[in-house]
């Protein structure tokens, strides 16, 4: 650690004073993504879904969509050529702007999202 | 924010006055908690199909990330077109359900072994409000999400727990760069054009990376020049003509992002191509990256 103050939490049974970075569960030297908003929304095929984030910049985000006719979850971006032999969902796309997280899917889907305060 | 909780600022920031994105951690926000990570492989049959899985037993479909590895080179999320690199990435699939993480191939190269690195998080990828797995130890640090009793919180209701590793990024390895291409018309010869940008990341290991991009080209759908899209990204133009691809690969030394455009219509299109060709405007793409302190090579 660069400075002699901060926070470090080591893995169970590892001495935090000598732990390598790989053995640290959390350290103030390296930040974590901080989710300001998360949850599930329903999407309609090829219709953009907007979720307001309340930040004044385009933030980091992650999105997973449910397949069609199954319970599988797939991460965005997903773009399969032709038919989807696994999930029945050939397209999941997302982007953020200064106002919203925007999501589109190729089938009606349940989409779970995380919007982070960390900017892009 | 309530007037209790934990805030840890980034190095050099005053925690009392730091903005939210200048915090290393805050109990105000949920964090991604690594529940399982590792390597997984599949070997395809004569039709290029294969399946493998890892049991997680969380009782909900969890958030996850997957990176394909080939010869020490890493590629982001499978299931997306990657024509420029010419591999089978888009024929590989990663997904979760309530008790497993899956890695599959459909129609990939026959009798071929594919390798991937996976991260399964103790965080939801579906709505869920039932019991999940219990955390093992009766000591350490647990921080619940706002409004949840930390003593009874389920694993997915925790903002942070010392039982699990937080996904830590390196502020010095968060950045952006730009790439530009001149206009390209379907009457040009050749109709294709490409460029790439390489950076030395200096980490000494292949990291977990998140990507996004923006473009000033309103032909890319949707059209605002400030939209930040995740990639790999592939899109056809009007009438399925032309193609626009952005994709990434990296190793322990460098990150390379490739950008490819083709102004010609797709093969076999009808009516003839010249009625449906996609001309591309001059364009500048900005790529954003977050590199994490996770070494994919040791999984």
Short mmCIF file of N, CA, C and O in Angstrom, two decimals, chain A:
data_model
loop_
_atom_site.label_atom_id
_atom_site.label_comp_id
_atom_site.label_asym_id
_atom_site.label_seq_id
_atom_site.Cartn_x
_atom_site.Cartn_y
_atom_site.Cartn_z
N UNK A 1 0.84 -1.19 0.00
CA UNK A 1 0.00 0.00 0.00
C UNK A 1 0.88 1.25 0.00
O UNK A 1 1.88 1.32 0.71
N UNK A 2 0.52 2.22 -0.78
CA UNK A 2 1.39 3.38 -0.96
C UNK A 2 1.52 4.21 0.30
O UNK A 2 2.58 4.73 0.60
N UNK A 3 0.42 4.35 1.05
CA UNK A 3 0.46 5.18 2.24
C UNK A 3 0.26 4.30 3.47
O UNK A 3 -0.21 3.19 3.37
N UNK A 4 0.61 4.84 4.64
CA UNK A 4 0.53 4.01 5.83
C UNK A 4 -0.80 4.21 6.55
O UNK A 4 -0.89 4.03 7.75
N UNK A 5 -1.82 4.59 5.81
CA UNK A 5 -3.17 4.60 6.38
C UNK A 5 -4.14 4.16 5.29
O UNK A 5 -3.80 4.12 4.11
N UNK A 6 -5.33 3.84 5.70
CA UNK A 6 -6.32 3.33 4.76
C UNK A 6 -7.01 2.13 5.36
O UNK A 6 -6.94 1.89 6.57
N UNK A 7 -7.67 1.35 4.53
CA UNK A 7 -8.41 0.18 4.99
C UNK A 7 -7.96 -1.02 4.19
O UNK A 7 -7.87 -0.96 2.96
N UNK A 8 -7.67 -2.13 4.87
CA UNK A 8 -7.38 -3.39 4.20
C UNK A 8 -8.11 -4.51 4.94
O UNK A 8 -8.09 -4.54 6.16
N UNK A 9 -8.75 -5.40 4.19
CA UNK A 9 -9.39 -6.57 4.78
C UNK A 9 -8.88 -7.79 4.03
O UNK A 9 -9.00 -7.87 2.81
N UNK A 10 -8.30 -8.73 4.77
CA UNK A 10 -7.72 -9.90 4.12
C UNK A 10 -8.73 -11.05 4.09
O UNK A 10 -9.76 -11.02 4.76
N UNK A 11 -8.41 -12.07 3.32
CA UNK A 11 -9.20 -13.30 3.32
C UNK A 11 -9.08 -13.97 4.69
O UNK A 11 -8.13 -13.71 5.43
N UNK A 12 -10.02 -14.85 4.96
CA UNK A 12 -10.05 -15.57 6.23
C UNK A 12 -8.71 -16.30 6.45
O UNK A 12 -8.19 -16.94 5.54
N UNK A 13 -8.16 -16.14 7.63
CA UNK A 13 -6.93 -16.82 8.08
C UNK A 13 -5.67 -16.30 7.39
O UNK A 13 -4.61 -16.90 7.48
N UNK A 14 -5.77 -15.20 6.65
CA UNK A 14 -4.59 -14.56 6.07
C UNK A 14 -4.26 -13.31 6.89
O UNK A 14 -5.16 -12.49 7.15
N UNK A 15 -3.00 -13.16 7.27
CA UNK A 15 -2.58 -11.99 8.05
C UNK A 15 -2.69 -10.74 7.18
O UNK A 15 -2.00 -10.62 6.16
N UNK A 16 -3.53 -9.81 7.56
CA UNK A 16 -3.77 -8.63 6.73
C UNK A 16 -2.51 -7.78 6.59
O UNK A 16 -2.35 -7.05 5.60
N UNK A 17 -1.59 -7.89 7.57
CA UNK A 17 -0.39 -7.04 7.53
C UNK A 17 0.58 -7.51 6.45
O UNK A 17 1.41 -6.74 5.98
N UNK A 18 0.50 -8.78 6.07
CA UNK A 18 1.44 -9.31 5.08
C UNK A 18 0.74 -9.85 3.83
O UNK A 18 1.39 -10.38 2.93
N UNK A 19 -0.56 -9.74 3.78
CA UNK A 19 -1.34 -10.31 2.67
C UNK A 19 -0.98 -9.67 1.34
O UNK A 19 -0.78 -8.46 1.25
N UNK A 20 -0.90 -10.51 0.29
CA UNK A 20 -0.74 -9.98 -1.06
C UNK A 20 -2.07 -9.40 -1.53
O UNK A 20 -3.12 -9.64 -0.92
N UNK A 21 -2.01 -8.67 -2.63
CA UNK A 21 -3.23 -8.07 -3.15
C UNK A 21 -4.28 -9.13 -3.45
O UNK A 21 -5.47 -8.94 -3.20
N UNK A 22 -3.82 -10.28 -3.96
CA UNK A 22 -4.77 -11.34 -4.29
C UNK A 22 -5.45 -11.90 -3.05
O UNK A 22 -6.51 -12.52 -3.15
N UNK A 23 -4.85 -11.70 -1.89
CA UNK A 23 -5.44 -12.20 -0.64
C UNK A 23 -6.21 -11.12 0.11
O UNK A 23 -6.62 -11.35 1.24
N UNK A 24 -6.38 -9.98 -0.51
CA UNK A 24 -7.17 -8.92 0.13
C UNK A 24 -8.59 -8.92 -0.43
O UNK A 24 -8.79 -8.91 -1.64
N UNK A 25 -9.55 -8.94 0.48
CA UNK A 25 -10.95 -8.89 0.05
C UNK A 25 -11.34 -7.46 -0.33
O UNK A 25 -12.18 -7.25 -1.19
N UNK A 26 -10.74 -6.49 0.34
CA UNK A 26 -11.03 -5.08 0.08
C UNK A 26 -9.81 -4.27 0.49
O UNK A 26 -9.17 -4.59 1.48
N UNK A 27 -9.49 -3.26 -0.27
CA UNK A 27 -8.42 -2.34 0.09
C UNK A 27 -8.75 -0.96 -0.44
O UNK A 27 -9.25 -0.83 -1.57
N UNK A 28 -8.51 0.04 0.36
CA UNK A 28 -8.82 1.40 -0.08
C UNK A 28 -7.87 1.87 -1.16
O UNK A 28 -8.07 2.92 -1.77
N UNK A 29 -6.81 1.06 -1.42
CA UNK A 29 -5.89 1.43 -2.51
C UNK A 29 -6.59 1.28 -3.86
O UNK A 29 -6.29 2.02 -4.80
N UNK A 30 -7.49 0.30 -3.97
CA UNK A 30 -8.19 0.05 -5.22
C UNK A 30 -9.70 0.14 -5.01
O UNK A 30 -10.25 -0.64 -4.23
N UNK A 31 -10.37 1.05 -5.68
CA UNK A 31 -11.81 1.23 -5.46
C UNK A 31 -12.64 0.10 -6.06
O UNK A 31 -12.14 -0.69 -6.88
N UNK A 32 -13.88 0.04 -5.66
CA UNK A 32 -14.82 -0.93 -6.22
C UNK A 32 -15.89 -0.16 -7.00
O UNK A 32 -16.10 1.04 -6.78
N UNK A 33 -16.54 -0.86 -7.92
CA UNK A 33 -17.69 -0.26 -8.60
C UNK A 33 -18.81 -0.09 -7.59
O UNK A 33 -19.10 -1.02 -6.82
N UNK A 34 -19.43 1.05 -7.59
CA UNK A 34 -20.44 1.38 -6.58
C UNK A 34 -21.79 1.56 -7.26
O UNK A 34 -22.01 2.53 -7.98
N UNK A 35 -22.70 0.61 -7.01
CA UNK A 35 -24.00 0.61 -7.69
C UNK A 35 -24.97 1.56 -7.01
O UNK A 35 -25.36 1.34 -5.86
N UNK A 36 -25.36 2.59 -7.74
CA UNK A 36 -26.30 3.56 -7.18
C UNK A 36 -27.74 3.14 -7.45
O UNK A 36 -28.66 3.53 -6.73
N UNK A 37 -27.93 2.31 -8.46
CA UNK A 37 -29.28 1.87 -8.80
C UNK A 37 -29.21 0.49 -9.44
O UNK A 37 -28.33 0.24 -10.28
N UNK A 38 -30.11 -0.40 -9.07
CA UNK A 38 -30.13 -1.73 -9.65
C UNK A 38 -31.52 -2.31 -9.48
O UNK A 38 -32.29 -1.88 -8.61
N UNK A 39 -31.84 -3.28 -10.32
CA UNK A 39 -33.16 -3.88 -10.24
C UNK A 39 -33.56 -4.51 -11.56
O UNK A 39 -32.77 -4.54 -12.50
N UNK A 40 -34.77 -5.03 -11.60
CA UNK A 40 -35.26 -5.72 -12.78
C UNK A 40 -36.33 -4.90 -13.48
O UNK A 40 -37.18 -4.30 -12.81
N UNK A 41 -36.29 -4.89 -14.81
CA UNK A 41 -37.34 -4.27 -15.61
C UNK A 41 -37.76 -5.26 -16.70
O UNK A 41 -36.99 -6.15 -17.06
N UNK A 42 -38.98 -5.09 -17.17
CA UNK A 42 -39.46 -5.90 -18.29
C UNK A 42 -39.26 -5.12 -19.58
O UNK A 42 -39.53 -3.92 -19.64
N UNK A 43 -38.79 -5.82 -20.60
CA UNK A 43 -38.61 -5.17 -21.90
C UNK A 43 -39.55 -5.79 -22.92
O UNK A 43 -39.92 -6.96 -22.82
N UNK A 44 -39.92 -4.99 -23.91
CA UNK A 44 -40.70 -5.45 -25.06
C UNK A 44 -39.76 -5.52 -26.25
O UNK A 44 -38.93 -4.64 -26.43
N UNK A 45 -39.93 -6.57 -27.06
CA UNK A 45 -39.00 -6.81 -28.17
C UNK A 45 -38.78 -5.56 -29.02
O UNK A 45 -39.75 -4.92 -29.45
N UNK A 46 -37.51 -5.25 -29.23
CA UNK A 46 -37.06 -4.15 -30.10
C UNK A 46 -37.65 -2.79 -29.71
O UNK A 46 -37.86 -1.92 -30.55
N UNK A 47 -37.96 -2.62 -28.42
CA UNK A 47 -38.42 -1.34 -27.91
C UNK A 47 -37.46 -0.88 -26.82
O UNK A 47 -37.24 -1.60 -25.84
N UNK A 48 -36.87 0.28 -27.00
CA UNK A 48 -35.87 0.74 -26.03
C UNK A 48 -36.52 1.03 -24.69
O UNK A 48 -37.54 1.71 -24.61
N UNK A 49 -35.95 0.49 -23.64
CA UNK A 49 -36.38 0.74 -22.26
C UNK A 49 -35.42 1.74 -21.64
O UNK A 49 -34.19 1.56 -21.71
N UNK A 50 -35.96 2.78 -21.03
CA UNK A 50 -35.12 3.80 -20.41
C UNK A 50 -35.26 3.76 -18.90
O UNK A 50 -36.37 3.67 -18.38
N UNK A 51 -34.13 3.85 -18.23
CA UNK A 51 -34.10 3.87 -16.76
C UNK A 51 -33.29 5.10 -16.34
O UNK A 51 -32.09 5.18 -16.62
N UNK A 52 -33.94 6.05 -15.70
CA UNK A 52 -33.24 7.26 -15.27
C UNK A 52 -32.23 6.95 -14.18
O UNK A 52 -32.50 6.13 -13.29
N UNK A 53 -31.05 7.59 -14.26
CA UNK A 53 -30.04 7.29 -13.24
C UNK A 53 -29.76 8.47 -12.32
O UNK A 53 -29.13 8.30 -11.28
N UNK A 54 -30.19 9.68 -12.66
CA UNK A 54 -30.04 10.82 -11.77
C UNK A 54 -28.63 11.37 -11.67
O UNK A 54 -28.36 12.24 -10.83
N UNK A 55 -27.73 10.89 -12.51
CA UNK A 55 -26.36 11.41 -12.54
C UNK A 55 -26.26 12.41 -13.70
O UNK A 55 -27.06 12.36 -14.64
N UNK A 56 -25.28 13.25 -13.68
CA UNK A 56 -25.16 14.24 -14.74
C UNK A 56 -24.14 13.82 -15.80
O UNK A 56 -23.76 14.61 -16.64
N UNK A 57 -23.73 12.56 -15.74
CA UNK A 57 -22.74 12.04 -16.69
C UNK A 57 -23.15 10.62 -17.09
O UNK A 57 -24.03 10.02 -16.45
N UNK A 58 -22.52 10.08 -18.14
CA UNK A 58 -22.80 8.71 -18.56
C UNK A 58 -22.04 7.75 -17.65
O UNK A 58 -20.81 7.76 -17.64
N UNK A 59 -22.74 6.93 -16.87
CA UNK A 59 -22.05 6.09 -15.90
C UNK A 59 -21.75 4.67 -16.42
O UNK A 59 -22.32 4.22 -17.41
N UNK A 60 -20.88 4.01 -15.70
CA UNK A 60 -20.59 2.59 -15.94
C UNK A 60 -21.84 1.77 -15.60
O UNK A 60 -22.62 2.16 -14.72
N UNK A 61 -22.03 0.63 -16.26
CA UNK A 61 -23.24 -0.17 -16.05
C UNK A 61 -23.00 -1.61 -16.47
O UNK A 61 -22.04 -1.91 -17.20
N UNK A 62 -23.87 -2.49 -16.00
CA UNK A 62 -23.88 -3.89 -16.43
C UNK A 62 -25.33 -4.33 -16.55
O UNK A 62 -26.18 -3.92 -15.75
N UNK A 63 -25.61 -5.20 -17.53
CA UNK A 63 -26.98 -5.60 -17.83
C UNK A 63 -27.01 -7.09 -18.19
O UNK A 63 -26.15 -7.56 -18.92
N UNK A 64 -28.02 -7.81 -17.66
CA UNK A 64 -28.25 -9.20 -18.02
C UNK A 64 -29.71 -9.36 -18.42
O UNK A 64 -30.60 -8.83 -17.73
N UNK A 65 -29.97 -10.11 -19.48
CA UNK A 65 -31.33 -10.34 -19.93
C UNK A 65 -31.70 -11.82 -19.89
O UNK A 65 -30.83 -12.70 -20.04
N UNK A 66 -32.99 -12.08 -19.68
CA UNK A 66 -33.49 -13.45 -19.63
C UNK A 66 -33.75 -13.96 -21.04
O UNK A 66 -34.27 -13.24 -21.88
N UNK A 67 -33.42 -15.22 -21.28
CA UNK A 67 -33.70 -15.84 -22.56
C UNK A 67 -35.19 -16.05 -22.76
O UNK A 67 -36.00 -15.83 -21.86
N UNK A 68 -35.55 -16.51 -23.96
CA UNK A 68 -36.95 -16.75 -24.29
C UNK A 68 -37.23 -18.25 -24.18
O UNK A 68 -36.52 -19.07 -24.78
N UNK A 69 -38.26 -18.61 -23.37
CA UNK A 69 -38.60 -20.02 -23.21
C UNK A 69 -37.68 -20.76 -22.29
O UNK A 69 -37.62 -22.00 -22.29
N UNK A 70 -36.91 -20.05 -21.50
CA UNK A 70 -36.00 -20.68 -20.54
C UNK A 70 -35.75 -19.69 -19.40
O UNK A 70 -36.30 -18.58 -19.40
N UNK A 71 -34.95 -20.10 -18.42
CA UNK A 71 -34.67 -19.21 -17.28
C UNK A 71 -33.24 -18.70 -17.31
O UNK A 71 -32.74 -18.17 -16.31
N UNK A 72 -32.54 -18.87 -18.41
CA UNK A 72 -31.13 -18.46 -18.51
C UNK A 72 -31.00 -16.95 -18.54
O UNK A 72 -31.83 -16.25 -19.11
N UNK A 73 -29.89 -16.47 -17.97
CA UNK A 73 -29.55 -15.05 -18.01
C UNK A 73 -28.29 -14.86 -18.85
O UNK A 73 -27.28 -15.55 -18.63
N UNK A 74 -28.33 -13.90 -19.78
CA UNK A 74 -27.21 -13.59 -20.68
C UNK A 74 -26.80 -12.14 -20.49
O UNK A 74 -27.64 -11.26 -20.29
N UNK A 75 -25.52 -11.90 -20.61
CA UNK A 75 -25.01 -10.55 -20.39
C UNK A 75 -25.07 -9.73 -21.69
O UNK A 75 -24.91 -10.27 -22.79
N UNK A 76 -25.31 -8.44 -21.54
CA UNK A 76 -25.19 -7.52 -22.67
C UNK A 76 -23.73 -7.08 -22.79
O UNK A 76 -23.08 -6.87 -21.76
N UNK A 77 -23.17 -6.95 -24.00
CA UNK A 77 -23.84 -7.09 -25.28
C UNK A 77 -23.95 -8.55 -25.71
O UNK A 77 -23.04 -9.35 -25.45
N UNK A 78 -25.06 -8.86 -26.37
CA UNK A 78 -25.24 -10.18 -26.98
C UNK A 78 -25.77 -9.95 -28.39
O UNK A 78 -26.74 -9.21 -28.58
N UNK A 79 -25.12 -10.55 -29.37
CA UNK A 79 -25.57 -10.41 -30.77
C UNK A 79 -25.22 -11.70 -31.48
O UNK A 79 -24.07 -11.93 -31.86
N UNK A 80 -26.22 -12.54 -31.65
CA UNK A 80 -26.04 -13.83 -32.29
C UNK A 80 -26.53 -13.75 -33.72
O UNK A 80 -27.58 -13.17 -33.98
N UNK A 81 -25.77 -14.31 -34.66
CA UNK A 81 -26.18 -14.31 -36.06
C UNK A 81 -27.20 -15.42 -36.27
O UNK A 81 -27.02 -16.54 -35.81
N UNK A 82 -28.26 -15.12 -37.00
CA UNK A 82 -29.30 -16.10 -37.28
C UNK A 82 -30.12 -16.38 -36.03
O UNK A 82 -30.43 -15.47 -35.27
N UNK A 83 -30.47 -17.64 -35.81
CA UNK A 83 -31.25 -17.99 -34.63
C UNK A 83 -30.32 -18.23 -33.45
O UNK A 83 -29.13 -18.48 -33.62
N UNK A 84 -30.90 -18.17 -32.24
CA UNK A 84 -30.10 -18.40 -31.03
C UNK A 84 -30.36 -19.82 -30.54
O UNK A 84 -31.45 -20.12 -30.03
N UNK A 85 -29.40 -20.71 -30.68
CA UNK A 85 -29.62 -22.12 -30.34
C UNK A 85 -29.63 -22.39 -28.84
O UNK A 85 -29.97 -23.48 -28.42
N UNK A 86 -29.28 -21.41 -28.05
CA UNK A 86 -29.21 -21.61 -26.60
C UNK A 86 -30.35 -20.87 -25.90
O UNK A 86 -31.12 -21.45 -25.14
N UNK A 87 -30.41 -19.58 -26.12
CA UNK A 87 -31.27 -18.75 -25.28
C UNK A 87 -32.50 -18.19 -25.92
O UNK A 87 -33.37 -17.63 -25.24
N UNK A 88 -32.62 -18.30 -27.25
CA UNK A 88 -33.77 -17.72 -27.91
C UNK A 88 -33.80 -16.20 -27.84
O UNK A 88 -34.85 -15.58 -27.97
N UNK A 89 -32.63 -15.58 -27.64
CA UNK A 89 -32.57 -14.12 -27.58
C UNK A 89 -31.31 -13.68 -28.33
O UNK A 89 -30.20 -13.81 -27.83
N UNK A 90 -31.48 -13.21 -29.56
CA UNK A 90 -30.32 -12.96 -30.40
C UNK A 90 -29.67 -11.61 -30.11
O UNK A 90 -28.55 -11.36 -30.51
N UNK A 91 -30.39 -10.75 -29.38
CA UNK A 91 -29.87 -9.39 -29.19
C UNK A 91 -30.18 -8.87 -27.79
O UNK A 91 -31.33 -8.90 -27.36
N UNK A 92 -29.15 -8.41 -27.08
CA UNK A 92 -29.31 -7.61 -25.87
C UNK A 92 -28.27 -6.49 -25.97
O UNK A 92 -27.07 -6.77 -26.07
N UNK A 93 -28.75 -5.27 -25.99
CA UNK A 93 -27.82 -4.14 -26.06
C UNK A 93 -28.21 -3.10 -25.03
O UNK A 93 -29.38 -2.98 -24.66
N UNK A 94 -27.20 -2.35 -24.60
CA UNK A 94 -27.45 -1.31 -23.60
C UNK A 94 -26.45 -0.18 -23.79
O UNK A 94 -25.36 -0.39 -24.32
N UNK A 95 -26.86 1.01 -23.41
CA UNK A 95 -25.94 2.14 -23.38
C UNK A 95 -26.42 3.13 -22.33
O UNK A 95 -27.59 3.14 -21.95
N UNK A 96 -25.50 3.95 -21.86
CA UNK A 96 -25.88 5.04 -20.97
C UNK A 96 -25.62 6.37 -21.66
O UNK A 96 -24.71 6.50 -22.48
N UNK A 97 -26.45 7.35 -21.31
CA UNK A 97 -26.19 8.74 -21.66
C UNK A 97 -26.23 9.53 -20.36
O UNK A 97 -26.20 8.95 -19.28
N UNK A 98 -26.32 10.83 -20.46
CA UNK A 98 -26.24 11.64 -19.24
C UNK A 98 -27.53 11.59 -18.41
O UNK A 98 -27.57 12.13 -17.32
N UNK A 99 -28.54 10.92 -18.94
CA UNK A 99 -29.83 10.85 -18.24
C UNK A 99 -30.26 9.43 -17.90
O UNK A 99 -30.75 9.17 -16.80
N UNK A 100 -30.09 8.51 -18.85
CA UNK A 100 -30.68 7.18 -18.72
C UNK A 100 -29.70 6.04 -18.99
O UNK A 100 -28.69 6.22 -19.68
N UNK A 101 -30.07 4.87 -18.46
CA UNK A 101 -29.58 3.60 -19.00
C UNK A 101 -30.64 3.14 -19.99
O UNK A 101 -31.83 3.13 -19.66
N UNK A 102 -30.22 2.78 -21.20
CA UNK A 102 -31.14 2.39 -22.27
C UNK A 102 -30.87 0.95 -22.66
O UNK A 102 -29.71 0.56 -22.86
N UNK A 103 -31.94 0.14 -22.77
CA UNK A 103 -31.78 -1.29 -23.01
C UNK A 103 -32.75 -1.72 -24.10
O UNK A 103 -33.91 -1.29 -24.13
N UNK A 104 -32.26 -2.60 -25.01
CA UNK A 104 -33.15 -3.20 -26.01
C UNK A 104 -32.85 -4.69 -26.10
O UNK A 104 -31.70 -5.11 -25.95
N UNK A 105 -33.90 -5.47 -26.29
CA UNK A 105 -33.77 -6.92 -26.44
C UNK A 105 -34.56 -7.37 -27.67
O UNK A 105 -35.50 -6.69 -28.09
N UNK A 106 -34.20 -8.51 -28.22
CA UNK A 106 -34.86 -8.99 -29.43
C UNK A 106 -36.17 -9.71 -29.13
O UNK A 106 -36.94 -10.00 -30.05
N UNK A 107 -36.41 -10.06 -27.89
CA UNK A 107 -37.67 -10.69 -27.47
C UNK A 107 -38.12 -10.01 -26.19
O UNK A 107 -37.34 -9.33 -25.52
N UNK A 108 -39.37 -10.20 -25.81
CA UNK A 108 -39.82 -9.72 -24.50
C UNK A 108 -38.96 -10.40 -23.44
O UNK A 108 -38.77 -11.62 -23.49
N UNK A 109 -38.47 -9.64 -22.50
CA UNK A 109 -37.49 -10.22 -21.56
C UNK A 109 -37.59 -9.53 -20.20
O UNK A 109 -38.17 -8.44 -20.06
N UNK A 110 -37.06 -10.21 -19.19
CA UNK A 110 -36.81 -9.59 -17.89
C UNK A 110 -35.32 -9.26 -17.84
O UNK A 110 -34.48 -10.14 -18.02
N UNK A 111 -35.02 -8.00 -17.59
CA UNK A 111 -33.63 -7.53 -17.63
C UNK A 111 -33.23 -7.01 -16.26
O UNK A 111 -33.95 -6.20 -15.66
N UNK A 112 -32.10 -7.46 -15.76
CA UNK A 112 -31.57 -6.96 -14.49
C UNK A 112 -30.38 -6.05 -14.80
O UNK A 112 -29.53 -6.38 -15.63
N UNK A 113 -30.32 -4.93 -14.10
CA UNK A 113 -29.29 -3.94 -14.42
C UNK A 113 -28.62 -3.41 -13.16
O UNK A 113 -29.20 -3.43 -12.06
N UNK A 114 -27.40 -2.95 -13.34
CA UNK A 114 -26.66 -2.22 -12.31
C UNK A 114 -26.15 -0.93 -12.93
O UNK A 114 -25.50 -0.97 -13.99
N UNK A 115 -26.43 0.18 -12.31
CA UNK A 115 -25.87 1.48 -12.73
C UNK A 115 -24.91 1.92 -11.62
O UNK A 115 -25.30 1.98 -10.45
N UNK A 116 -23.69 2.19 -11.98
CA UNK A 116 -22.66 2.54 -11.01
C UNK A 116 -22.41 4.05 -11.01
O UNK A 116 -22.56 4.70 -12.06
N UNK A 117 -22.00 4.59 -9.88
CA UNK A 117 -21.67 6.02 -9.85
C UNK A 117 -20.36 6.30 -10.57
O UNK A 117 -20.03 7.46 -10.85
N UNK A 118 -19.65 5.26 -10.90
CA UNK A 118 -18.34 5.42 -11.55
C UNK A 118 -18.54 5.82 -13.01
O UNK A 118 -19.23 5.13 -13.76
N UNK A 119 -17.94 6.92 -13.44
CA UNK A 119 -18.24 7.48 -14.77
C UNK A 119 -17.50 6.78 -15.90
O UNK A 119 -16.42 6.23 -15.71
N UNK A 120 -18.08 6.84 -17.09
CA UNK A 120 -17.39 6.40 -18.30
C UNK A 120 -16.79 7.63 -18.98
O UNK A 120 -17.26 8.73 -18.81
#
